C-alpha cells in the first residue's frame, strides 16, 4: 500500500494518494480530447424541425426586446371578457360617498382622485388662487431692463412707482391671509419689494447699502435664526399674556388679536406686521409692538437705560420712554400710519419686569421719514425689482494696475460736470461726480455712494 510522506500519511489518514489516482483517471478519460474553451466559437446547431416561418414586418413594428409575442396581442385573439362599465349614476354615488367619508374623518382629508372629477375638482383649487390678491412685486422683473443703463432704469422706476394701485379689498384680504406671519407663504410674497416698518429707519438713511435692498427684495433668502430671535419666539406667549393682564382691567371692552401684513392702498410700496391689533371703547383702535431684548434679559430696565443703544431712555423729567431717534420709533410710527390708527402700545418685556408706553401718532415725524424712503425705493429697491441692478452680473471694465488709471468717466448722461453735482464718497469711484437731476435727488446727503460702489458693500 502506498503511503504519503506527510504527517497525516504516516497514520494512513491522508487523502493525497486518492487525489493523485483521481487525477490519473481524469487524464485517461480525456486523452487527446479538447476542452470547450480550447475550441473556436461556433453557432449552436439546430434541427430543421425547430425552424418556423416568420412573416415580414416593418422595422417600426418589430420588437427587439421580446422573443415572444406580446400578451396584449395574444389576448386580442381570444373571446375575452365583456367590457362592463358602471353607469354614470353609480360613479357619482361612489364619488359622493368618497367625499363624505373624507369629511367624517377627525382630521378631514381630500381624496386625490376627486381633484380630477367634474363636480368635485373645484374643492381642490388652492385658496390663494381663489382670492383677489395683488400680484407680488417680484413679478415686475423683465429681461428687457436687465441691460438698461441706470439713468434709464431710474426713469422706468419712477413710472412703475406711480402706476402701482391696490384696492382696499385687496389689502384687507392680504391682512387676513397673513396673520400667521412667517408661517404664511403669502406673507413672504407680499413683503418682497416693500419697505416694511421694521426697516423704515434704515431705508430713511441717506446712504443705504445694497445688503438692505437685497433683504427687502428677497425676504425668504434673508431669513435667519439667532439666539436673540429664538429667545423672543420662546417667550412670545408669555409676553402677550403679560400685556393682556396689564391692560384688560384698565380699558373698557379691551380686545387684542393677531395681525397680518398690513398694506395701505394709498401707500402700496410700504407695509407693516405689528405684533397685534388692539381696540377698546376708551381709546379706539391701535397697534401692539412687543420687544423682548436678549442682550439685557438679566438686567433691570433702569440699568439697561444707561446703554445709549438701548431702545428706552430716561428723560430730564425722570420718565422712562422710547428714545425719539431710535429705530423702533420709526417702526411704530410707520405701523400707525399704515394701519391708520392713532396710537401704538409699545411694550418691553423681560423676565424681571414689563414696561408699557402708549405712543401717539406723529404725522410730521412719519412724513419726514417717508420722503426719504420714497427716494430709496425709486433709486434702490425698484432698480433691483425691475432689472436686478444689485444682483445680476454686469460687465465692468477691469484696468491693468500697471498702467495709468483712466480719467474720471463722469455722470451717466455723459455731460460735463457743472455746479449742481454730487460727489461719490467711496474713494474708488471711476465716475466720481453725478448730476443731481440725473439721480432724481432733491437733497444732498452728507455722505453718498453711487449704486455701482454700493454693490461692493
Tab-separated table of C-alpha atoms in Angstrom:
chain	number	residue	atom	x	y	z
A	1	UNK	CA	0.000	0.000	0.000
A	2	UNK	CA	1.205	3.449	-0.858
A	3	UNK	CA	1.918	5.873	1.904
A	4	UNK	CA	2.207	9.650	1.725
A	5	UNK	CA	5.201	11.278	3.331
A	6	UNK	CA	3.100	13.949	5.023
A	7	UNK	CA	2.408	13.782	8.734
A	8	UNK	CA	-1.169	12.558	8.184
A	9	UNK	CA	0.048	9.968	5.686
A	10	UNK	CA	2.060	8.160	8.336
A	11	UNK	CA	-1.221	7.382	10.094
A	12	UNK	CA	-2.829	6.297	6.809
A	13	UNK	CA	-5.492	9.010	7.001
A	14	UNK	CA	-4.113	11.254	4.236
A	15	UNK	CA	-6.154	11.803	1.006
A	16	UNK	CA	-3.210	12.868	-1.165
A	17	UNK	CA	-2.788	9.417	-2.694
A	18	UNK	CA	-6.505	9.190	-3.569
A	19	UNK	CA	-6.371	12.624	-5.191
A	20	UNK	CA	-3.434	11.536	-7.332
A	21	UNK	CA	-5.347	8.477	-8.533
A	22	UNK	CA	-8.383	10.582	-9.476
A	23	UNK	CA	-6.137	12.886	-11.496
A	24	UNK	CA	-4.702	9.922	-13.413
A	25	UNK	CA	-8.235	8.633	-14.085
A	26	UNK	CA	-9.384	12.021	-15.433
A	27	UNK	CA	-6.341	12.282	-17.700
A	28	UNK	CA	-7.050	8.822	-19.099
A	29	UNK	CA	-10.661	9.766	-19.857
A	30	UNK	CA	-9.766	12.984	-21.665
A	31	UNK	CA	-6.763	11.587	-23.535
A	32	UNK	CA	-6.435	13.730	-26.643
A	33	UNK	CA	-9.805	15.468	-26.272
A	34	UNK	CA	-10.191	19.310	-26.144
A	35	UNK	CA	-11.962	21.419	-23.607
A	36	UNK	CA	-14.786	23.660	-24.833
A	37	UNK	CA	-12.676	26.743	-24.173
A	38	UNK	CA	-9.911	25.372	-26.439
A	39	UNK	CA	-12.203	25.308	-29.480
A	40	UNK	CA	-13.104	28.315	-31.678
A	41	UNK	CA	-16.526	29.878	-31.125
A	42	UNK	CA	-19.358	28.462	-33.242
A	43	UNK	CA	-23.131	28.876	-33.570
A	44	UNK	CA	-25.268	26.253	-31.882
A	45	UNK	CA	-26.567	23.607	-34.277
A	46	UNK	CA	-30.342	23.496	-34.546
A	47	UNK	CA	-32.601	20.988	-36.209
A	48	UNK	CA	-34.807	21.981	-39.132
A	49	UNK	CA	-37.849	20.924	-37.116
A	50	UNK	CA	-37.381	23.924	-34.800
A	51	UNK	CA	-37.360	26.441	-37.672
A	52	UNK	CA	-40.684	28.111	-38.424
A	53	UNK	CA	-41.614	30.808	-40.839
A	54	UNK	CA	-41.695	34.415	-39.631
A	55	UNK	CA	-43.734	36.912	-41.660
A	56	UNK	CA	-42.090	40.105	-42.866
A	57	UNK	CA	-42.740	43.213	-40.781
A	58	UNK	CA	-41.770	46.855	-40.993
A	59	UNK	CA	-38.945	47.802	-38.665
A	60	UNK	CA	-41.215	50.085	-36.662
A	61	UNK	CA	-43.426	47.071	-35.845
A	62	UNK	CA	-40.616	44.702	-34.829
A	63	UNK	CA	-39.867	44.282	-31.120
A	64	UNK	CA	-36.170	43.653	-30.477
A	65	UNK	CA	-36.628	43.251	-26.734
A	66	UNK	CA	-39.092	40.342	-26.549
A	67	UNK	CA	-38.667	36.907	-28.142
A	68	UNK	CA	-42.301	36.057	-27.625
A	69	UNK	CA	-45.355	37.775	-28.950
A	70	UNK	CA	-46.729	40.429	-26.518
A	71	UNK	CA	-49.512	39.233	-24.250
A	72	UNK	CA	-51.769	42.079	-25.387
A	73	UNK	CA	-51.759	40.844	-28.996
A	74	UNK	CA	-52.372	37.243	-27.922
A	75	UNK	CA	-55.239	38.322	-25.689
A	76	UNK	CA	-56.951	40.021	-28.619
A	77	UNK	CA	-57.166	36.684	-30.404
A	78	UNK	CA	-59.397	35.112	-27.738
A	79	UNK	CA	-63.024	35.871	-26.937
A	80	UNK	CA	-62.005	37.967	-23.874
A	81	UNK	CA	-64.207	39.258	-21.070
A	82	UNK	CA	-67.174	41.527	-21.701
A	83	UNK	CA	-66.487	45.259	-21.119
A	84	UNK	CA	-68.876	46.094	-18.307
A	85	UNK	CA	-68.652	49.713	-17.157
A	86	UNK	CA	-70.510	51.273	-14.216
A	87	UNK	CA	-73.257	53.718	-15.038
A	88	UNK	CA	-72.797	57.463	-14.537
A	89	UNK	CA	-75.211	57.285	-11.625
A	90	UNK	CA	-73.114	54.596	-9.912
A	91	UNK	CA	-69.921	56.628	-10.449
A	92	UNK	CA	-71.433	59.792	-8.993
A	93	UNK	CA	-72.747	57.866	-5.987
A	94	UNK	CA	-69.288	56.398	-5.394
A	95	UNK	CA	-67.538	59.786	-5.661
A	96	UNK	CA	-70.077	61.397	-3.345
A	97	UNK	CA	-69.633	58.613	-0.783
A	98	UNK	CA	-65.862	59.058	-1.048
A	99	UNK	CA	-66.204	62.789	-0.438
A	100	UNK	CA	-68.493	62.253	2.568
A	101	UNK	CA	-66.092	59.724	4.100
A	102	UNK	CA	-63.327	62.343	3.941
A	103	UNK	CA	-65.472	64.818	5.887
A	104	UNK	CA	-66.302	62.282	8.608
A	105	UNK	CA	-62.632	61.841	9.488
A	106	UNK	CA	-61.441	63.535	12.681
A	107	UNK	CA	-58.820	65.256	10.540
A	108	UNK	CA	-60.586	65.916	7.232
A	109	UNK	CA	-58.579	64.913	4.187
A	110	UNK	CA	-59.226	65.103	0.472
A	111	UNK	CA	-59.047	62.065	-1.804
A	112	UNK	CA	-56.708	62.821	-4.681
A	113	UNK	CA	-58.938	61.136	-7.287
A	114	UNK	CA	-61.669	63.726	-6.683
A	115	UNK	CA	-59.355	66.541	-7.822
A	116	UNK	CA	-59.849	65.418	-11.455
A	117	UNK	CA	-63.565	64.603	-11.215
A	118	UNK	CA	-66.024	67.147	-12.534
A	119	UNK	CA	-68.277	68.414	-9.776
A	120	UNK	CA	-65.624	67.839	-7.091
A	121	UNK	CA	-62.465	69.407	-8.547
A	122	UNK	CA	-63.483	72.943	-7.506
A	123	UNK	CA	-62.850	71.980	-3.864
A	124	UNK	CA	-59.170	71.391	-4.656
A	125	UNK	CA	-58.363	74.835	-6.049
A	126	UNK	CA	-55.867	76.454	-3.605
A	127	UNK	CA	-57.499	79.159	-1.535
A	128	UNK	CA	-54.820	81.652	-2.554
A	129	UNK	CA	-55.807	81.263	-6.217
A	130	UNK	CA	-59.449	81.976	-5.404
A	131	UNK	CA	-58.664	85.258	-3.665
A	132	UNK	CA	-58.169	88.644	-5.279
A	133	UNK	CA	-54.599	89.009	-4.057
A	134	UNK	CA	-52.348	91.672	-5.584
A	135	UNK	CA	-49.534	90.323	-7.736
A	136	UNK	CA	-46.213	90.060	-5.846
A	137	UNK	CA	-43.827	92.899	-6.660
A	138	UNK	CA	-41.211	90.319	-7.642
A	139	UNK	CA	-43.183	89.806	-10.873
A	140	UNK	CA	-42.141	93.287	-12.054
A	141	UNK	CA	-38.796	91.930	-13.287
A	142	UNK	CA	-38.256	91.875	-17.040
A	143	UNK	CA	-35.175	90.850	-19.011
A	144	UNK	CA	-35.623	93.960	-21.178
A	145	UNK	CA	-34.475	96.072	-18.217
A	146	UNK	CA	-31.513	93.848	-17.410
A	147	UNK	CA	-29.037	95.644	-19.706
A	148	UNK	CA	-30.552	99.102	-19.291
A	149	UNK	CA	-28.331	101.963	-18.113
A	150	UNK	CA	-29.001	103.250	-14.625
A	151	UNK	CA	-30.455	106.663	-15.651
A	152	UNK	CA	-32.974	104.947	-17.944
A	153	UNK	CA	-33.744	102.454	-15.192
A	154	UNK	CA	-34.485	105.368	-12.858
A	155	UNK	CA	-36.969	106.768	-15.370
A	156	UNK	CA	-38.745	103.401	-15.581
A	157	UNK	CA	-38.672	103.091	-11.788
A	158	UNK	CA	-40.493	106.392	-11.383
A	159	UNK	CA	-43.176	105.296	-13.849
A	160	UNK	CA	-43.688	101.951	-12.116
A	161	UNK	CA	-43.782	103.656	-8.700
A	162	UNK	CA	-46.585	105.971	-9.829
A	163	UNK	CA	-48.538	103.245	-11.655
A	164	UNK	CA	-48.940	100.805	-8.747
A	165	UNK	CA	-52.505	100.811	-7.403
A	166	UNK	CA	-54.195	98.450	-4.947
A	167	UNK	CA	-57.816	98.300	-3.864
A	168	UNK	CA	-58.869	98.435	-0.240
A	169	UNK	CA	-60.412	94.981	-0.605
A	170	UNK	CA	-57.101	93.531	-1.812
A	171	UNK	CA	-55.296	94.994	1.198
A	172	UNK	CA	-57.888	93.529	3.583
A	173	UNK	CA	-57.500	90.079	2.002
A	174	UNK	CA	-53.703	90.233	2.357
A	175	UNK	CA	-54.002	91.115	6.055
A	176	UNK	CA	-56.483	88.308	6.743
A	177	UNK	CA	-54.454	85.671	4.886
A	178	UNK	CA	-51.131	86.524	6.567
A	179	UNK	CA	-51.995	86.504	10.260
A	180	UNK	CA	-49.673	83.549	10.781
A	181	UNK	CA	-46.927	85.886	9.500
A	182	UNK	CA	-43.705	83.920	8.905
A	183	UNK	CA	-45.667	80.652	8.623
A	184	UNK	CA	-47.589	82.038	5.645
A	185	UNK	CA	-46.308	81.867	2.064
A	186	UNK	CA	-48.426	84.891	1.121
A	187	UNK	CA	-46.717	86.872	3.897
A	188	UNK	CA	-43.330	86.403	2.220
A	189	UNK	CA	-44.720	87.010	-1.277
A	190	UNK	CA	-46.310	90.341	-0.360
A	191	UNK	CA	-43.332	91.573	1.677
A	192	UNK	CA	-40.913	91.099	-1.224
A	193	UNK	CA	-40.063	94.536	-2.635
A	194	UNK	CA	-41.930	96.528	0.025
A	195	UNK	CA	-40.182	98.602	2.673
A	196	UNK	CA	-41.583	97.250	5.929
A	197	UNK	CA	-41.865	99.195	9.164
A	198	UNK	CA	-39.061	97.150	10.733
A	199	UNK	CA	-36.507	98.576	8.245
A	200	UNK	CA	-38.048	102.057	7.942
A	201	UNK	CA	-35.186	103.661	9.847
A	202	UNK	CA	-32.518	102.034	7.654
A	203	UNK	CA	-34.338	102.967	4.446
A	204	UNK	CA	-34.635	106.592	5.572
A	205	UNK	CA	-30.866	106.936	5.880
A	206	UNK	CA	-29.052	108.941	3.205
A	207	UNK	CA	-26.579	106.175	2.336
A	208	UNK	CA	-28.137	102.719	2.210
A	209	UNK	CA	-26.064	99.602	1.399
A	210	UNK	CA	-27.021	97.038	-1.212
A	211	UNK	CA	-27.425	94.425	1.535
A	212	UNK	CA	-30.613	96.149	2.740
A	213	UNK	CA	-32.025	96.246	-0.799
A	214	UNK	CA	-31.441	92.505	-1.116
A	215	UNK	CA	-33.131	91.872	2.243
A	216	UNK	CA	-36.177	93.841	1.133
A	217	UNK	CA	-36.451	92.242	-2.314
A	218	UNK	CA	-35.726	88.665	-1.215
A	219	UNK	CA	-37.184	88.141	2.294
A	220	UNK	CA	-37.176	84.336	2.005
A	221	UNK	CA	-33.455	84.232	1.291
A	222	UNK	CA	-32.800	86.685	4.138
A	223	UNK	CA	-34.361	84.580	6.883
A	224	UNK	CA	-32.070	83.946	9.834
A	225	UNK	CA	-32.175	82.464	13.301
A	226	UNK	CA	-30.026	83.681	16.172
A	227	UNK	CA	-30.052	83.195	19.907
A	228	UNK	CA	-31.806	86.559	20.239
A	229	UNK	CA	-34.599	85.695	17.775
A	230	UNK	CA	-35.119	82.292	19.386
A	231	UNK	CA	-35.344	83.987	22.781
A	232	UNK	CA	-38.144	86.204	21.505
A	233	UNK	CA	-40.025	83.288	19.940
A	234	UNK	CA	-39.788	81.189	23.101
A	235	UNK	CA	-41.312	83.953	25.232
A	236	UNK	CA	-43.912	85.177	22.735
A	237	UNK	CA	-46.880	83.693	24.616
A	238	UNK	CA	-45.653	84.991	27.985
A	239	UNK	CA	-45.219	88.483	26.526
A	240	UNK	CA	-48.767	88.584	25.172
A	241	UNK	CA	-50.239	87.202	28.408
A	242	UNK	CA	-48.412	89.885	30.387
A	243	UNK	CA	-49.749	92.583	28.084
A	244	UNK	CA	-53.356	91.367	28.301
A	245	UNK	CA	-53.165	91.077	32.090
A	246	UNK	CA	-51.813	94.625	32.287
A	247	UNK	CA	-54.432	96.209	30.015
A	248	UNK	CA	-57.752	94.405	30.405
A	249	UNK	CA	-58.526	95.833	33.863
A	250	UNK	CA	-57.844	99.427	32.786
A	251	UNK	CA	-59.756	99.596	29.483
A	252	UNK	CA	-63.388	99.069	28.538
A	253	UNK	CA	-64.173	96.252	26.103
A	254	UNK	CA	-60.467	95.641	25.614
A	255	UNK	CA	-59.581	93.302	22.719
A	256	UNK	CA	-56.353	92.229	21.043
A	257	UNK	CA	-55.919	89.969	18.024
A	258	UNK	CA	-53.127	88.779	15.775
A	259	UNK	CA	-52.210	90.986	12.853
A	260	UNK	CA	-51.220	90.031	9.340
A	261	UNK	CA	-49.221	92.049	6.826
A	262	UNK	CA	-50.937	95.442	6.565
A	263	UNK	CA	-50.750	97.446	3.334
A	264	UNK	CA	-52.271	100.893	2.972
A	265	UNK	CA	-53.807	101.294	-0.516
A	266	UNK	CA	-52.669	104.934	-0.515
A	267	UNK	CA	-49.034	103.881	0.083
A	268	UNK	CA	-48.718	100.482	-1.639
A	269	UNK	CA	-44.901	100.382	-1.530
A	270	UNK	CA	-44.650	100.024	2.254
A	271	UNK	CA	-46.173	97.585	4.745
A	272	UNK	CA	-46.191	96.569	8.400
A	273	UNK	CA	-46.657	93.439	10.514
A	274	UNK	CA	-47.313	94.601	14.094
A	275	UNK	CA	-47.487	92.065	16.896
A	276	UNK	CA	-51.185	92.724	17.293
A	277	UNK	CA	-54.162	94.983	16.675
A	278	UNK	CA	-55.815	96.338	19.824
A	279	UNK	CA	-59.135	98.042	20.430
A	280	UNK	CA	-61.064	99.419	23.376
A	281	UNK	CA	-64.003	101.736	23.879
A	282	UNK	CA	-61.951	104.345	25.713
A	283	UNK	CA	-59.049	104.714	23.257
A	284	UNK	CA	-60.256	103.290	19.958
A	285	UNK	CA	-58.071	101.233	17.632
A	286	UNK	CA	-54.313	100.864	17.892
A	287	UNK	CA	-51.424	98.528	17.177
A	288	UNK	CA	-49.238	96.490	19.512
A	289	UNK	CA	-45.465	96.167	19.305
A	290	UNK	CA	-43.629	93.969	21.835
A	291	UNK	CA	-39.861	93.856	22.263
A	292	UNK	CA	-38.017	91.156	24.178
A	293	UNK	CA	-34.373	92.338	24.401
A	294	UNK	CA	-31.949	89.447	24.671
A	295	UNK	CA	-28.854	91.497	25.491
A	296	UNK	CA	-30.361	92.963	28.675
A	297	UNK	CA	-32.544	90.000	29.682
A	298	UNK	CA	-30.809	89.683	33.057
A	299	UNK	CA	-30.740	93.416	33.822
A	300	UNK	CA	-33.369	95.776	35.136
A	301	UNK	CA	-34.790	98.259	32.659
A	302	UNK	CA	-33.321	101.141	34.661
A	303	UNK	CA	-29.833	99.667	34.292
A	304	UNK	CA	-30.443	98.977	30.602
A	305	UNK	CA	-31.334	102.634	30.008
A	306	UNK	CA	-27.732	103.569	30.799
A	307	UNK	CA	-26.757	101.940	27.496
A	308	UNK	CA	-27.204	104.569	24.769
A	309	UNK	CA	-28.016	101.848	22.209
A	310	UNK	CA	-30.955	100.547	24.283
A	311	UNK	CA	-34.399	101.451	22.973
A	312	UNK	CA	-35.555	103.052	26.231
A	313	UNK	CA	-34.123	106.102	27.910
A	314	UNK	CA	-34.835	108.263	30.949
A	315	UNK	CA	-35.603	111.893	30.141
A	316	UNK	CA	-34.859	115.033	32.121
A	317	UNK	CA	-38.214	114.629	33.827
A	318	UNK	CA	-37.179	111.183	35.098
A	319	UNK	CA	-39.747	109.378	32.952
A	320	UNK	CA	-38.733	106.246	31.048
A	321	UNK	CA	-39.779	106.264	27.386
A	322	UNK	CA	-38.828	105.065	23.907
A	323	UNK	CA	-35.950	107.152	22.542
A	324	UNK	CA	-37.224	109.565	19.897
A	325	UNK	CA	-34.385	108.844	17.453
A	326	UNK	CA	-34.319	105.073	17.961
A	327	UNK	CA	-35.148	102.806	15.015
A	328	UNK	CA	-38.142	101.434	16.939
A	329	UNK	CA	-39.718	104.909	16.891
A	330	UNK	CA	-39.522	104.830	13.088
A	331	UNK	CA	-41.081	101.360	13.184
A	332	UNK	CA	-44.091	102.205	15.357
A	333	UNK	CA	-44.794	105.500	13.545
A	334	UNK	CA	-44.828	103.641	10.221
A	335	UNK	CA	-47.107	100.968	11.690
A	336	UNK	CA	-49.593	103.559	12.915
A	337	UNK	CA	-49.738	105.415	9.600
A	338	UNK	CA	-50.090	102.244	7.523
A	339	UNK	CA	-52.775	100.796	9.830
A	340	UNK	CA	-54.494	104.208	10.107
A	341	UNK	CA	-54.661	104.158	13.918
A	342	UNK	CA	-53.946	106.867	16.468
A	343	UNK	CA	-51.657	105.084	18.937
A	344	UNK	CA	-49.285	102.181	19.496
A	345	UNK	CA	-48.977	100.208	22.709
A	346	UNK	CA	-45.206	99.761	22.877
A	347	UNK	CA	-44.141	97.093	25.355
A	348	UNK	CA	-40.708	95.923	26.528
A	349	UNK	CA	-40.724	92.552	28.298
A	350	UNK	CA	-38.024	90.977	30.456
A	351	UNK	CA	-38.295	88.102	32.945
A	352	UNK	CA	-37.921	90.660	35.758
A	353	UNK	CA	-40.288	93.443	34.688
A	354	UNK	CA	-42.546	94.802	31.979
A	355	UNK	CA	-42.657	98.312	30.518
A	356	UNK	CA	-45.546	99.735	28.507
A	357	UNK	CA	-45.943	103.084	26.756
A	358	UNK	CA	-48.823	104.421	24.682
A	359	UNK	CA	-47.123	106.260	21.809
A	360	UNK	CA	-49.287	108.718	19.821
A	361	UNK	CA	-49.109	109.026	16.052
A	362	UNK	CA	-46.800	111.835	14.875
A	363	UNK	CA	-47.601	112.765	11.250
A	364	UNK	CA	-44.672	115.188	10.965
A	365	UNK	CA	-42.204	112.515	12.067
A	366	UNK	CA	-43.639	109.959	9.652
A	367	UNK	CA	-43.820	112.148	6.547
A	368	UNK	CA	-40.288	113.435	7.056
A	369	UNK	CA	-39.015	109.834	7.112
A	370	UNK	CA	-41.349	108.696	4.331
A	371	UNK	CA	-39.989	111.284	1.900
A	372	UNK	CA	-36.524	109.750	2.264
A	373	UNK	CA	-37.931	106.233	1.975
A	374	UNK	CA	-39.652	107.089	-1.315
A	375	UNK	CA	-36.341	108.216	-2.807
A	376	UNK	CA	-34.738	104.988	-1.576
A	377	UNK	CA	-37.494	102.905	-3.191
A	378	UNK	CA	-37.178	104.644	-6.552
A	379	UNK	CA	-33.379	104.600	-6.763
A	380	UNK	CA	-32.654	101.360	-4.924
A	381	UNK	CA	-35.485	98.873	-4.491
A	382	UNK	CA	-37.117	99.382	-7.890
A	383	UNK	CA	-33.753	99.174	-9.664
A	384	UNK	CA	-33.418	95.680	-8.243
A	385	UNK	CA	-37.036	94.650	-8.797
A	386	UNK	CA	-37.069	95.744	-12.434
A	387	UNK	CA	-33.564	94.970	-13.668
A	388	UNK	CA	-31.684	93.092	-10.890
A	389	UNK	CA	-29.255	96.006	-10.724
A	390	UNK	CA	-27.599	94.821	-7.496
A	391	UNK	CA	-27.604	91.048	-8.050
A	392	UNK	CA	-27.339	90.310	-11.790
A	393	UNK	CA	-23.743	90.295	-13.127
A	394	UNK	CA	-22.875	93.199	-15.403
A	395	UNK	CA	-19.785	93.947	-17.405
A	396	UNK	CA	-17.378	96.189	-15.520
A	397	UNK	CA	-14.095	97.065	-17.253
A	398	UNK	CA	-11.001	95.969	-15.325
A	399	UNK	CA	-7.996	98.187	-15.802
A	400	UNK	CA	-4.415	97.000	-15.571
A	401	UNK	CA	-2.938	98.395	-12.379
A	402	UNK	CA	0.463	98.674	-14.040
A	403	UNK	CA	-0.965	101.189	-16.480
A	404	UNK	CA	-2.093	104.674	-15.759
A	405	UNK	CA	-5.620	104.740	-14.381
A	406	UNK	CA	-8.155	106.289	-16.766
A	407	UNK	CA	-9.555	109.704	-16.035
A	408	UNK	CA	-12.960	110.139	-14.425
A	409	UNK	CA	-15.789	108.882	-16.592
A	410	UNK	CA	-18.335	111.257	-15.099
A	411	UNK	CA	-22.101	111.076	-14.835
A	412	UNK	CA	-24.209	108.507	-16.659
A	413	UNK	CA	-25.504	111.154	-19.039
A	414	UNK	CA	-22.002	111.809	-20.419
A	415	UNK	CA	-22.299	115.580	-19.926
A	416	UNK	CA	-19.502	117.556	-18.225
A	417	UNK	CA	-19.721	118.359	-14.545
A	418	UNK	CA	-21.449	121.584	-13.626
A	419	UNK	CA	-22.256	123.281	-10.383
A	420	UNK	CA	-25.285	121.185	-9.466
A	421	UNK	CA	-23.447	117.884	-8.902
A	422	UNK	CA	-22.936	115.358	-6.114
A	423	UNK	CA	-19.641	113.553	-5.469
A	424	UNK	CA	-19.388	109.821	-4.695
A	425	UNK	CA	-17.523	109.417	-1.386
A	426	UNK	CA	-16.358	105.814	-1.870
A	427	UNK	CA	-12.839	106.908	-2.890
A	428	UNK	CA	-12.531	104.340	-5.694
A	429	UNK	CA	-15.378	105.502	-7.923
A	430	UNK	CA	-14.481	105.722	-11.599
A	431	UNK	CA	-17.299	108.185	-12.295
A	432	UNK	CA	-16.831	110.382	-9.233
A	433	UNK	CA	-19.343	113.165	-9.994
A	434	UNK	CA	-23.046	112.911	-10.843
A	435	UNK	CA	-25.757	115.404	-11.718
A	436	UNK	CA	-28.460	115.567	-9.083
A	437	UNK	CA	-31.087	115.830	-11.810
A	438	UNK	CA	-29.920	112.538	-13.359
A	439	UNK	CA	-30.203	110.789	-9.984
A	440	UNK	CA	-33.573	112.380	-9.158
A	441	UNK	CA	-32.125	113.660	-5.880
A	442	UNK	CA	-33.900	116.524	-4.145
A	443	UNK	CA	-31.489	116.804	-1.209
A	444	UNK	CA	-27.746	116.364	-0.773
A	445	UNK	CA	-26.759	113.866	1.966
A	446	UNK	CA	-23.540	114.291	3.934
A	447	UNK	CA	-22.103	111.020	2.645
A	448	UNK	CA	-23.279	109.336	-0.528
A	449	UNK	CA	-22.108	106.423	-2.696
A	450	UNK	CA	-23.231	105.687	-6.226
A	451	UNK	CA	-25.082	102.468	-6.990
A	452	UNK	CA	-22.001	100.857	-8.569
A	453	UNK	CA	-19.949	101.415	-5.418
A	454	UNK	CA	-22.814	100.232	-3.196
A	455	UNK	CA	-22.714	96.853	-4.924
A	456	UNK	CA	-19.308	96.286	-3.370
A	457	UNK	CA	-20.681	96.739	0.152
